[in-house]
Amino acid sequence: MTGVVAIIGAGIVGRSWAICFARAGISVRLFDAASGVADAAISEIAQQLVGLDEKGLLGSRSQSEILEAIVATETLADAVAPADYIQENGPERLSVKQALTQEIDALARSGVPIASSTSAILPSEIARNTAGKSRCLVAHPLNPPHLIPAVEIVPSADTDTAIVQQVAALMQSIGQTPVVARHEAEGFIMNRLQGALLDEAVKLVAEGIADPADVDRAMSAGLSRRWSFMGPFETIDLNAPGGIAEFFDRYGEAYRAIGRERPARYDWNGPVAEQLVASRRNELPAKDLQDRQNWRDDRLAELAAFWTNRGTKIHG
Protein backbone atom coordinates (compact mmCIF):
# COMPACT_ATOMS: atom_id res chain seq x y z
CA MET A 1 0.00 0.00 0.00
CA THR A 2 1.07 3.58 -0.61
CA GLY A 3 3.04 4.86 2.39
CA VAL A 4 2.73 8.64 2.05
CA VAL A 5 0.15 10.75 0.26
CA ALA A 6 0.44 14.47 -0.43
CA ILE A 7 -2.80 16.43 -0.33
CA ILE A 8 -2.30 19.79 -2.02
CA GLY A 9 -5.04 22.26 -1.13
CA ALA A 10 -6.67 22.07 2.30
CA GLY A 11 -10.18 23.23 1.50
CA ILE A 12 -13.34 21.15 1.84
CA VAL A 13 -12.27 18.52 -0.69
CA GLY A 14 -8.68 18.39 0.51
CA ARG A 15 -9.76 17.86 4.12
CA SER A 16 -12.10 15.09 3.06
CA TRP A 17 -9.36 13.37 1.06
CA ALA A 18 -7.06 13.59 4.08
CA ILE A 19 -9.66 11.71 6.15
CA CYS A 20 -10.01 9.05 3.43
CA PHE A 21 -6.31 8.26 3.33
CA ALA A 22 -5.56 8.61 7.05
CA ARG A 23 -8.56 6.43 7.90
CA ALA A 24 -6.95 3.73 5.73
CA GLY A 25 -3.69 3.95 7.69
CA ILE A 26 -1.77 6.07 5.19
CA SER A 27 0.43 8.98 6.25
CA VAL A 28 -0.81 12.29 4.86
CA ARG A 29 1.19 15.44 4.14
CA LEU A 30 -1.24 18.36 3.87
CA PHE A 31 -0.22 21.62 2.19
CA ASP A 32 -2.03 24.81 1.29
CA ALA A 33 -0.43 27.88 -0.27
CA ALA A 34 -2.44 30.20 1.99
CA SER A 35 -0.73 30.74 5.33
CA GLY A 36 -2.32 28.92 8.26
CA VAL A 37 -4.94 27.10 6.20
CA ALA A 38 -3.40 23.63 6.52
CA ASP A 39 -3.12 23.93 10.31
CA ALA A 40 -6.70 25.20 10.53
CA ALA A 41 -7.79 22.30 8.33
CA ILE A 42 -6.45 19.78 10.83
CA SER A 43 -8.51 21.41 13.57
CA GLU A 44 -11.57 21.19 11.33
CA ILE A 45 -10.80 17.52 10.59
CA ALA A 46 -10.60 16.83 14.34
CA GLN A 47 -14.14 18.16 14.74
CA GLN A 48 -15.40 16.08 11.83
CA LEU A 49 -13.89 12.92 13.26
CA VAL A 50 -16.03 13.17 16.38
CA GLY A 51 -19.25 12.81 14.38
CA LEU A 52 -17.79 10.13 12.12
CA ASP A 53 -16.67 8.13 15.14
CA GLU A 54 -20.15 8.29 16.64
CA LYS A 55 -21.51 6.78 13.43
CA GLY A 56 -18.85 4.07 13.25
CA LEU A 57 -17.22 5.50 10.13
CA LEU A 58 -13.57 5.47 11.16
CA GLY A 59 -12.96 1.82 10.39
CA SER A 60 -10.40 0.27 12.73
CA ARG A 61 -8.71 3.61 13.47
CA SER A 62 -9.27 5.87 16.44
CA GLN A 63 -9.68 9.63 16.16
CA SER A 64 -6.21 10.17 17.58
CA GLU A 65 -4.61 7.70 15.17
CA ILE A 66 -6.16 9.45 12.19
CA LEU A 67 -5.10 12.90 13.41
CA GLU A 68 -1.56 11.69 14.06
CA ALA A 69 -1.39 10.47 10.45
CA ILE A 70 -2.11 13.97 9.05
CA VAL A 71 0.75 16.46 9.14
CA ALA A 72 0.59 20.03 7.86
CA THR A 73 3.70 21.04 5.92
CA GLU A 74 5.15 24.50 5.49
CA THR A 75 6.18 24.10 1.86
CA LEU A 76 4.93 22.30 -1.22
CA ALA A 77 8.26 20.49 -1.46
CA ASP A 78 7.90 19.15 2.09
CA ALA A 79 4.56 17.62 1.12
CA VAL A 80 5.47 16.31 -2.30
CA ALA A 81 9.06 15.04 -1.92
CA PRO A 82 8.26 11.94 0.24
CA ALA A 83 4.91 11.21 -1.44
CA ASP A 84 3.98 7.99 -3.22
CA TYR A 85 0.79 9.60 -4.51
CA ILE A 86 -0.26 13.24 -4.94
CA GLN A 87 -3.84 14.56 -4.91
CA GLU A 88 -4.10 18.14 -6.13
CA ASN A 89 -7.14 20.15 -4.94
CA GLY A 90 -6.30 23.67 -6.07
CA PRO A 91 -8.85 26.25 -7.25
CA GLU A 92 -10.98 25.22 -10.24
CA ARG A 93 -9.12 27.51 -12.64
CA LEU A 94 -7.12 26.11 -15.53
CA SER A 95 -4.17 28.50 -15.24
CA VAL A 96 -3.81 27.76 -11.52
CA LYS A 97 -4.00 24.00 -11.99
CA GLN A 98 -1.54 24.06 -14.87
CA ALA A 99 1.04 26.04 -12.90
CA LEU A 100 0.53 23.95 -9.76
CA THR A 101 0.83 20.66 -11.66
CA GLN A 102 4.06 21.79 -13.30
CA GLU A 103 5.48 22.77 -9.92
CA ILE A 104 4.44 19.46 -8.36
CA ASP A 105 5.92 17.55 -11.31
CA ALA A 106 9.27 19.26 -10.79
CA LEU A 107 9.33 18.36 -7.07
CA ALA A 108 7.87 14.84 -7.04
CA ARG A 109 9.82 11.63 -7.37
CA SER A 110 9.76 9.95 -10.78
CA GLY A 111 6.74 7.79 -11.48
CA VAL A 112 4.58 9.12 -8.64
CA PRO A 113 1.01 9.73 -9.88
CA ILE A 114 -0.27 13.31 -9.89
CA ALA A 115 -4.06 13.40 -9.74
CA SER A 116 -6.38 16.39 -9.86
CA SER A 117 -9.70 16.61 -8.05
CA THR A 118 -11.18 18.78 -10.80
CA SER A 119 -14.83 18.26 -11.65
CA ALA A 120 -14.72 19.79 -15.13
CA ILE A 121 -11.24 20.51 -16.50
CA LEU A 122 -9.83 17.89 -18.86
CA PRO A 123 -6.59 16.22 -17.74
CA SER A 124 -4.97 16.95 -21.12
CA GLU A 125 -5.49 20.67 -20.49
CA ILE A 126 -4.15 20.55 -16.94
CA ALA A 127 -0.97 18.68 -17.98
CA ARG A 128 -0.53 20.37 -21.37
CA ASN A 129 2.79 22.02 -20.48
CA THR A 130 3.92 19.51 -17.85
CA ALA A 131 7.05 17.50 -18.61
CA GLY A 132 5.75 14.46 -16.75
CA LYS A 133 2.28 14.46 -18.32
CA SER A 134 2.37 10.66 -18.57
CA ARG A 135 1.78 10.44 -14.81
CA CYS A 136 -0.97 13.08 -14.70
CA LEU A 137 -4.68 12.29 -14.63
CA VAL A 138 -7.93 13.28 -12.94
CA ALA A 139 -9.21 11.59 -9.77
CA HIS A 140 -12.54 13.36 -9.32
CA PRO A 141 -14.57 12.55 -6.21
CA LEU A 142 -18.13 13.41 -5.41
CA ASN A 143 -17.99 15.73 -2.44
CA PRO A 144 -17.29 14.73 0.28
CA PRO A 145 -15.23 11.66 -0.68
CA HIS A 146 -14.96 10.40 2.92
CA LEU A 147 -18.74 9.81 2.76
CA ILE A 148 -19.31 9.13 -0.96
CA PRO A 149 -17.01 6.41 -2.33
CA ALA A 150 -17.15 6.93 -6.12
CA VAL A 151 -14.00 8.44 -7.66
CA GLU A 152 -13.69 9.07 -11.39
CA ILE A 153 -10.29 8.07 -12.77
CA VAL A 154 -9.88 9.98 -16.04
CA PRO A 155 -6.69 9.74 -18.11
CA SER A 156 -5.59 11.93 -20.98
CA ALA A 157 -4.19 10.42 -24.16
CA ASP A 158 -0.72 10.93 -22.64
CA THR A 159 -1.40 9.16 -19.33
CA ASP A 160 0.47 5.90 -18.85
CA THR A 161 -1.92 2.95 -18.53
CA ALA A 162 0.08 1.70 -15.54
CA ILE A 163 -0.61 4.98 -13.73
CA VAL A 164 -4.34 4.59 -14.30
CA GLN A 165 -4.22 1.06 -12.90
CA GLN A 166 -2.10 2.16 -9.94
CA VAL A 167 -4.48 4.97 -8.97
CA ALA A 168 -7.56 2.76 -9.39
CA ALA A 169 -5.96 0.11 -7.18
CA LEU A 170 -5.04 2.71 -4.56
CA MET A 171 -8.60 4.04 -4.44
CA GLN A 172 -9.94 0.51 -4.06
CA SER A 173 -7.49 -0.17 -1.24
CA ILE A 174 -8.67 2.80 0.84
CA GLY A 175 -12.34 1.92 0.47
CA GLN A 176 -13.24 4.19 -2.43
CA THR A 177 -14.93 2.92 -5.59
CA PRO A 178 -12.95 3.74 -8.75
CA VAL A 179 -14.97 4.60 -11.85
CA VAL A 180 -12.52 4.40 -14.74
CA ALA A 181 -13.08 6.32 -17.97
CA ARG A 182 -11.47 4.84 -21.07
CA HIS A 183 -10.59 8.33 -22.26
CA GLU A 184 -11.35 11.93 -21.32
CA ALA A 185 -14.63 13.60 -22.28
CA GLU A 186 -16.35 16.81 -21.20
CA GLY A 187 -18.11 16.18 -17.89
CA PHE A 188 -16.32 12.84 -17.42
CA ILE A 189 -18.88 10.17 -16.45
CA MET A 190 -20.87 11.29 -13.41
CA ASN A 191 -21.56 14.85 -14.49
CA ARG A 192 -22.66 13.65 -17.91
CA LEU A 193 -25.16 11.33 -16.25
CA GLN A 194 -26.25 14.03 -13.84
CA GLY A 195 -26.47 16.59 -16.63
CA ALA A 196 -28.78 14.39 -18.71
CA LEU A 197 -31.09 13.87 -15.74
CA LEU A 198 -31.07 17.59 -14.84
CA ASP A 199 -31.88 18.54 -18.45
CA GLU A 200 -34.93 16.26 -18.37
CA ALA A 201 -35.92 17.53 -14.90
CA VAL A 202 -35.83 21.13 -16.12
CA LYS A 203 -37.82 20.16 -19.22
CA LEU A 204 -40.54 18.53 -17.10
CA VAL A 205 -40.96 21.79 -15.19
CA ALA A 206 -40.61 24.07 -18.22
CA GLU A 207 -43.30 22.17 -20.15
CA GLY A 208 -45.69 22.16 -17.20
CA ILE A 209 -45.63 18.39 -16.79
CA ALA A 210 -44.65 18.49 -13.12
CA ASP A 211 -43.84 20.88 -10.30
CA PRO A 212 -40.20 20.97 -9.12
CA ALA A 213 -41.11 19.36 -5.79
CA ASP A 214 -42.74 16.42 -7.55
CA VAL A 215 -39.68 15.92 -9.76
CA ASP A 216 -37.59 15.80 -6.59
CA ARG A 217 -40.00 13.31 -5.04
CA ALA A 218 -39.86 11.13 -8.15
CA MET A 219 -36.13 10.81 -7.53
CA SER A 220 -35.90 10.66 -3.73
CA ALA A 221 -38.87 8.35 -3.17
CA GLY A 222 -38.56 6.47 -6.46
CA LEU A 223 -35.58 6.04 -8.74
CA SER A 224 -32.93 6.82 -6.15
CA ARG A 225 -34.02 3.95 -3.92
CA ARG A 226 -32.64 1.42 -6.41
CA TRP A 227 -29.94 3.71 -7.73
CA SER A 228 -28.47 4.07 -4.25
CA PHE A 229 -27.01 0.56 -4.59
CA MET A 230 -27.40 -0.35 -8.30
CA GLY A 231 -26.59 1.39 -11.56
CA PRO A 232 -29.03 1.91 -14.44
CA PHE A 233 -27.94 -1.18 -16.38
CA GLU A 234 -28.24 -3.57 -13.44
CA THR A 235 -31.59 -1.96 -12.58
CA ILE A 236 -33.15 -2.73 -15.96
CA ASP A 237 -31.44 -6.12 -16.08
CA LEU A 238 -33.38 -7.09 -12.95
CA ASN A 239 -36.62 -5.47 -14.11
CA ALA A 240 -37.52 -8.18 -16.65
CA PRO A 241 -37.60 -11.96 -16.07
CA GLY A 242 -35.20 -12.58 -18.93
CA GLY A 243 -32.81 -9.79 -18.05
CA ILE A 244 -31.69 -6.75 -20.01
CA ALA A 245 -32.32 -8.31 -23.44
CA GLU A 246 -35.98 -8.86 -22.54
CA PHE A 247 -36.18 -5.35 -21.08
CA PHE A 248 -35.07 -3.92 -24.44
CA ASP A 249 -37.66 -6.07 -26.25
CA ARG A 250 -40.46 -5.09 -23.88
CA TYR A 251 -39.78 -1.41 -23.33
CA GLY A 252 -37.36 -0.29 -26.04
CA GLU A 253 -40.09 1.20 -28.24
CA ALA A 254 -41.61 3.11 -25.33
CA TYR A 255 -38.28 4.64 -24.41
CA ARG A 256 -37.63 5.44 -28.06
CA ALA A 257 -40.87 7.43 -28.10
CA ILE A 258 -39.98 9.21 -24.84
CA GLY A 259 -36.59 10.21 -26.20
CA ARG A 260 -37.46 10.94 -29.84
CA GLU A 261 -36.88 14.69 -29.39
CA ARG A 262 -33.50 14.30 -27.73
CA PRO A 263 -30.69 15.27 -30.09
CA ALA A 264 -28.15 12.56 -30.95
CA ARG A 265 -30.02 9.89 -28.98
CA TYR A 266 -28.42 6.47 -29.47
CA ASP A 267 -30.59 3.64 -30.69
CA TRP A 268 -30.81 0.84 -28.13
CA ASN A 269 -30.63 -1.76 -30.90
CA GLY A 270 -27.63 -3.20 -32.70
CA PRO A 271 -24.02 -3.35 -31.46
CA VAL A 272 -24.54 -1.32 -28.29
CA ALA A 273 -27.39 -3.60 -27.20
CA GLU A 274 -25.22 -6.63 -27.87
CA GLN A 275 -22.42 -5.07 -25.83
CA LEU A 276 -24.73 -4.30 -22.91
CA VAL A 277 -26.30 -7.76 -22.90
CA ALA A 278 -22.87 -9.42 -23.05
CA SER A 279 -21.56 -7.20 -20.25
CA ARG A 280 -24.48 -7.96 -17.94
CA ARG A 281 -24.37 -11.71 -18.59
CA ASN A 282 -20.64 -11.62 -17.88
CA GLU A 283 -21.37 -9.86 -14.58
CA LEU A 284 -24.38 -12.02 -13.74
CA PRO A 285 -25.20 -15.34 -15.48
CA ALA A 286 -28.84 -15.67 -16.52
CA LYS A 287 -29.36 -18.54 -14.07
CA ASP A 288 -28.61 -16.16 -11.18
CA LEU A 289 -31.10 -13.44 -12.14
CA GLN A 290 -33.76 -14.55 -9.65
CA ASP A 291 -31.26 -14.68 -6.78
CA ARG A 292 -30.09 -11.16 -7.62
CA GLN A 293 -33.67 -9.92 -7.82
CA ASN A 294 -34.20 -11.32 -4.32
CA TRP A 295 -31.03 -9.54 -3.20
CA ARG A 296 -32.36 -6.27 -4.65
CA ASP A 297 -35.65 -6.67 -2.81
CA ASP A 298 -33.83 -7.37 0.46
CA ARG A 299 -31.79 -4.17 0.07
CA LEU A 300 -34.93 -2.15 -0.72
CA ALA A 301 -36.60 -3.61 2.35
CA GLU A 302 -33.63 -2.57 4.48
CA LEU A 303 -33.82 0.97 3.10
CA ALA A 304 -37.57 1.13 3.70
CA ALA A 305 -37.10 -0.09 7.27
CA PHE A 306 -34.30 2.42 7.88
CA TRP A 307 -36.40 5.43 6.90
CA THR A 308 -39.53 4.08 8.58
CA ASN A 309 -37.74 3.44 11.86
CA ARG A 310 -36.22 6.92 11.77
CA GLY A 311 -39.67 8.41 11.24
CA THR A 312 -38.15 10.55 8.51
CA LYS A 313 -39.73 11.41 5.17
CA ILE A 314 -36.86 12.30 2.87
CA HIS A 315 -39.23 12.94 -0.01
CA GLY A 316 -41.44 15.60 1.51
Coordinates of C-alpha atoms in Angstrom, one line a residue:
M1 CA 0.0 0.0 0.0
T2 CA 1.1 3.6 -0.6
G3 CA 3.0 4.9 2.4
V4 CA 2.7 8.6 2.0
V5 CA 0.1 10.8 0.3
A6 CA 0.4 14.5 -0.4
I7 CA -2.8 16.4 -0.3
I8 CA -2.3 19.8 -2.0
G9 CA -5.0 22.3 -1.1
A10 CA -6.7 22.1 2.3
G11 CA -10.2 23.2 1.5
I12 CA -13.3 21.2 1.8
V13 CA -12.3 18.5 -0.7
G14 CA -8.7 18.4 0.5
R15 CA -9.8 17.9 4.1
S16 CA -12.1 15.1 3.1
W17 CA -9.4 13.4 1.1
A18 CA -7.1 13.6 4.1
I19 CA -9.7 11.7 6.1
C20 CA -10.0 9.0 3.4
F21 CA -6.3 8.3 3.3
A22 CA -5.6 8.6 7.0
R23 CA -8.6 6.4 7.9
A24 CA -7.0 3.7 5.7
G25 CA -3.7 3.9 7.7
I26 CA -1.8 6.1 5.2
S27 CA 0.4 9.0 6.2
V28 CA -0.8 12.3 4.9
R29 CA 1.2 15.4 4.1
L30 CA -1.2 18.4 3.9
F31 CA -0.2 21.6 2.2
D32 CA -2.0 24.8 1.3
A33 CA -0.4 27.9 -0.3
A34 CA -2.4 30.2 2.0
S35 CA -0.7 30.7 5.3
G36 CA -2.3 28.9 8.3
V37 CA -4.9 27.1 6.2
A38 CA -3.4 23.6 6.5
D39 CA -3.1 23.9 10.3
A40 CA -6.7 25.2 10.5
A41 CA -7.8 22.3 8.3
I42 CA -6.4 19.8 10.8
S43 CA -8.5 21.4 13.6
E44 CA -11.6 21.2 11.3
I45 CA -10.8 17.5 10.6
A46 CA -10.6 16.8 14.3
Q47 CA -14.1 18.2 14.7
Q48 CA -15.4 16.1 11.8
L49 CA -13.9 12.9 13.3
V50 CA -16.0 13.2 16.4
G51 CA -19.2 12.8 14.4
L52 CA -17.8 10.1 12.1
D53 CA -16.7 8.1 15.1
E54 CA -20.2 8.3 16.6
K55 CA -21.5 6.8 13.4
G56 CA -18.9 4.1 13.2
L57 CA -17.2 5.5 10.1
L58 CA -13.6 5.5 11.2
G59 CA -13.0 1.8 10.4
S60 CA -10.4 0.3 12.7
R61 CA -8.7 3.6 13.5
S62 CA -9.3 5.9 16.4
Q63 CA -9.7 9.6 16.2
S64 CA -6.2 10.2 17.6
E65 CA -4.6 7.7 15.2
I66 CA -6.2 9.5 12.2
L67 CA -5.1 12.9 13.4
E68 CA -1.6 11.7 14.1
A69 CA -1.4 10.5 10.4
I70 CA -2.1 14.0 9.0
V71 CA 0.7 16.5 9.1
A72 CA 0.6 20.0 7.9
T73 CA 3.7 21.0 5.9
E74 CA 5.2 24.5 5.5
T75 CA 6.2 24.1 1.9
L76 CA 4.9 22.3 -1.2
A77 CA 8.3 20.5 -1.5
D78 CA 7.9 19.1 2.1
A79 CA 4.6 17.6 1.1
V80 CA 5.5 16.3 -2.3
A81 CA 9.1 15.0 -1.9
P82 CA 8.3 11.9 0.2
A83 CA 4.9 11.2 -1.4
D84 CA 4.0 8.0 -3.2
Y85 CA 0.8 9.6 -4.5
I86 CA -0.3 13.2 -4.9
Q87 CA -3.8 14.6 -4.9
E88 CA -4.1 18.1 -6.1
N89 CA -7.1 20.1 -4.9
G90 CA -6.3 23.7 -6.1
P91 CA -8.9 26.2 -7.3
E92 CA -11.0 25.2 -10.2
R93 CA -9.1 27.5 -12.6
L94 CA -7.1 26.1 -15.5
S95 CA -4.2 28.5 -15.2
V96 CA -3.8 27.8 -11.5
K97 CA -4.0 24.0 -12.0
Q98 CA -1.5 24.1 -14.9
A99 CA 1.0 26.0 -12.9
L100 CA 0.5 23.9 -9.8
T101 CA 0.8 20.7 -11.7
Q102 CA 4.1 21.8 -13.3
E103 CA 5.5 22.8 -9.9
I104 CA 4.4 19.5 -8.4
D105 CA 5.9 17.5 -11.3
A106 CA 9.3 19.3 -10.8
L107 CA 9.3 18.4 -7.1
A108 CA 7.9 14.8 -7.0
R109 CA 9.8 11.6 -7.4
S110 CA 9.8 9.9 -10.8
G111 CA 6.7 7.8 -11.5
V112 CA 4.6 9.1 -8.6
P113 CA 1.0 9.7 -9.9
I114 CA -0.3 13.3 -9.9
A115 CA -4.1 13.4 -9.7
S116 CA -6.4 16.4 -9.9
S117 CA -9.7 16.6 -8.0
T118 CA -11.2 18.8 -10.8
S119 CA -14.8 18.3 -11.7
A120 CA -14.7 19.8 -15.1
I121 CA -11.2 20.5 -16.5
L122 CA -9.8 17.9 -18.9
P123 CA -6.6 16.2 -17.7
S124 CA -5.0 17.0 -21.1
E125 CA -5.5 20.7 -20.5
I126 CA -4.1 20.5 -16.9
A127 CA -1.0 18.7 -18.0
R128 CA -0.5 20.4 -21.4
N129 CA 2.8 22.0 -20.5
T130 CA 3.9 19.5 -17.8
A131 CA 7.1 17.5 -18.6
G132 CA 5.7 14.5 -16.8
K133 CA 2.3 14.5 -18.3
S134 CA 2.4 10.7 -18.6
R135 CA 1.8 10.4 -14.8
C136 CA -1.0 13.1 -14.7
L137 CA -4.7 12.3 -14.6
V138 CA -7.9 13.3 -12.9
A139 CA -9.2 11.6 -9.8
H140 CA -12.5 13.4 -9.3
P141 CA -14.6 12.5 -6.2
L142 CA -18.1 13.4 -5.4
N143 CA -18.0 15.7 -2.4
P144 CA -17.3 14.7 0.3
P145 CA -15.2 11.7 -0.7
H146 CA -15.0 10.4 2.9
L147 CA -18.7 9.8 2.8
I148 CA -19.3 9.1 -1.0
P149 CA -17.0 6.4 -2.3
A150 CA -17.2 6.9 -6.1
V151 CA -14.0 8.4 -7.7
E152 CA -13.7 9.1 -11.4
I153 CA -10.3 8.1 -12.8
V154 CA -9.9 10.0 -16.0
P155 CA -6.7 9.7 -18.1
S156 CA -5.6 11.9 -21.0
A157 CA -4.2 10.4 -24.2
D158 CA -0.7 10.9 -22.6
T159 CA -1.4 9.2 -19.3
D160 CA 0.5 5.9 -18.9
T161 CA -1.9 3.0 -18.5
A162 CA 0.1 1.7 -15.5
I163 CA -0.6 5.0 -13.7
V164 CA -4.3 4.6 -14.3
Q165 CA -4.2 1.1 -12.9
Q166 CA -2.1 2.2 -9.9
V167 CA -4.5 5.0 -9.0
A168 CA -7.6 2.8 -9.4
A169 CA -6.0 0.1 -7.2
L170 CA -5.0 2.7 -4.6
M171 CA -8.6 4.0 -4.4
Q172 CA -9.9 0.5 -4.1
S173 CA -7.5 -0.2 -1.2
I174 CA -8.7 2.8 0.8
G175 CA -12.3 1.9 0.5
Q176 CA -13.2 4.2 -2.4
T177 CA -14.9 2.9 -5.6
P178 CA -12.9 3.7 -8.7
V179 CA -15.0 4.6 -11.9
V180 CA -12.5 4.4 -14.7
A181 CA -13.1 6.3 -18.0
R182 CA -11.5 4.8 -21.1
H183 CA -10.6 8.3 -22.3
E184 CA -11.3 11.9 -21.3
A185 CA -14.6 13.6 -22.3
E186 CA -16.3 16.8 -21.2
G187 CA -18.1 16.2 -17.9
F188 CA -16.3 12.8 -17.4
I189 CA -18.9 10.2 -16.4
M190 CA -20.9 11.3 -13.4
N191 CA -21.6 14.9 -14.5
R192 CA -22.7 13.6 -17.9
L193 CA -25.2 11.3 -16.3
Q194 CA -26.2 14.0 -13.8
G195 CA -26.5 16.6 -16.6
A196 CA -28.8 14.4 -18.7
L197 CA -31.1 13.9 -15.7
L198 CA -31.1 17.6 -14.8
D199 CA -31.9 18.5 -18.4
E200 CA -34.9 16.3 -18.4
A201 CA -35.9 17.5 -14.9
V202 CA -35.8 21.1 -16.1
K203 CA -37.8 20.2 -19.2
L204 CA -40.5 18.5 -17.1
V205 CA -41.0 21.8 -15.2
A206 CA -40.6 24.1 -18.2
E207 CA -43.3 22.2 -20.1
G208 CA -45.7 22.2 -17.2
I209 CA -45.6 18.4 -16.8
A210 CA -44.7 18.5 -13.1
D211 CA -43.8 20.9 -10.3
P212 CA -40.2 21.0 -9.1
A213 CA -41.1 19.4 -5.8
D214 CA -42.7 16.4 -7.5
V215 CA -39.7 15.9 -9.8
D216 CA -37.6 15.8 -6.6
R217 CA -40.0 13.3 -5.0
A218 CA -39.9 11.1 -8.2
M219 CA -36.1 10.8 -7.5
S220 CA -35.9 10.7 -3.7
A221 CA -38.9 8.3 -3.2
G222 CA -38.6 6.5 -6.5
L223 CA -35.6 6.0 -8.7
S224 CA -32.9 6.8 -6.2
R225 CA -34.0 3.9 -3.9
R226 CA -32.6 1.4 -6.4
W227 CA -29.9 3.7 -7.7
S228 CA -28.5 4.1 -4.2
F229 CA -27.0 0.6 -4.6
M230 CA -27.4 -0.3 -8.3
G231 CA -26.6 1.4 -11.6
P232 CA -29.0 1.9 -14.4
F233 CA -27.9 -1.2 -16.4
E234 CA -28.2 -3.6 -13.4
T235 CA -31.6 -2.0 -12.6
I236 CA -33.2 -2.7 -16.0
D237 CA -31.4 -6.1 -16.1
L238 CA -33.4 -7.1 -12.9
N239 CA -36.6 -5.5 -14.1
A240 CA -37.5 -8.2 -16.6
P241 CA -37.6 -12.0 -16.1
G242 CA -35.2 -12.6 -18.9
G243 CA -32.8 -9.8 -18.0
I244 CA -31.7 -6.8 -20.0
A245 CA -32.3 -8.3 -23.4
E246 CA -36.0 -8.9 -22.5
F247 CA -36.2 -5.3 -21.1
F248 CA -35.1 -3.9 -24.4
D249 CA -37.7 -6.1 -26.2
R250 CA -40.5 -5.1 -23.9
Y251 CA -39.8 -1.4 -23.3
G252 CA -37.4 -0.3 -26.0
E253 CA -40.1 1.2 -28.2
A254 CA -41.6 3.1 -25.3
Y255 CA -38.3 4.6 -24.4
R256 CA -37.6 5.4 -28.1
A257 CA -40.9 7.4 -28.1
I258 CA -40.0 9.2 -24.8
G259 CA -36.6 10.2 -26.2
R260 CA -37.5 10.9 -29.8
E261 CA -36.9 14.7 -29.4
R262 CA -33.5 14.3 -27.7
P263 CA -30.7 15.3 -30.1
A264 CA -28.2 12.6 -31.0
R265 CA -30.0 9.9 -29.0
Y266 CA -28.4 6.5 -29.5
D267 CA -30.6 3.6 -30.7
W268 CA -30.8 0.8 -28.1
N269 CA -30.6 -1.8 -30.9
G270 CA -27.6 -3.2 -32.7
P271 CA -24.0 -3.4 -31.5
V272 CA -24.5 -1.3 -28.3
A273 CA -27.4 -3.6 -27.2
E274 CA -25.2 -6.6 -27.9
Q275 CA -22.4 -5.1 -25.8
L276 CA -24.7 -4.3 -22.9
V277 CA -26.3 -7.8 -22.9
A278 CA -22.9 -9.4 -23.1
S279 CA -21.6 -7.2 -20.3
R280 CA -24.5 -8.0 -17.9
R281 CA -24.4 -11.7 -18.6
N282 CA -20.6 -11.6 -17.9
E283 CA -21.4 -9.9 -14.6
L284 CA -24.4 -12.0 -13.7
P285 CA -25.2 -15.3 -15.5
A286 CA -28.8 -15.7 -16.5
K287 CA -29.4 -18.5 -14.1
D288 CA -28.6 -16.2 -11.2
L289 CA -31.1 -13.4 -12.1
Q290 CA -33.8 -14.6 -9.7
D291 CA -31.3 -14.7 -6.8
R292 CA -30.1 -11.2 -7.6
Q293 CA -33.7 -9.9 -7.8
N294 CA -34.2 -11.3 -4.3
W295 CA -31.0 -9.5 -3.2
R296 CA -32.4 -6.3 -4.6
D297 CA -35.6 -6.7 -2.8
D298 CA -33.8 -7.4 0.5
R299 CA -31.8 -4.2 0.1
L300 CA -34.9 -2.2 -0.7
A301 CA -36.6 -3.6 2.4
E302 CA -33.6 -2.6 4.5
L303 CA -33.8 1.0 3.1
A304 CA -37.6 1.1 3.7
A305 CA -37.1 -0.1 7.3
F306 CA -34.3 2.4 7.9
W307 CA -36.4 5.4 6.9
T308 CA -39.5 4.1 8.6
N309 CA -37.7 3.4 11.9
R310 CA -36.2 6.9 11.8
G311 CA -39.7 8.4 11.2
T312 CA -38.1 10.5 8.5
K313 CA -39.7 11.4 5.2
I314 CA -36.9 12.3 2.9
H315 CA -39.2 12.9 0.0
G316 CA -41.4 15.6 1.5

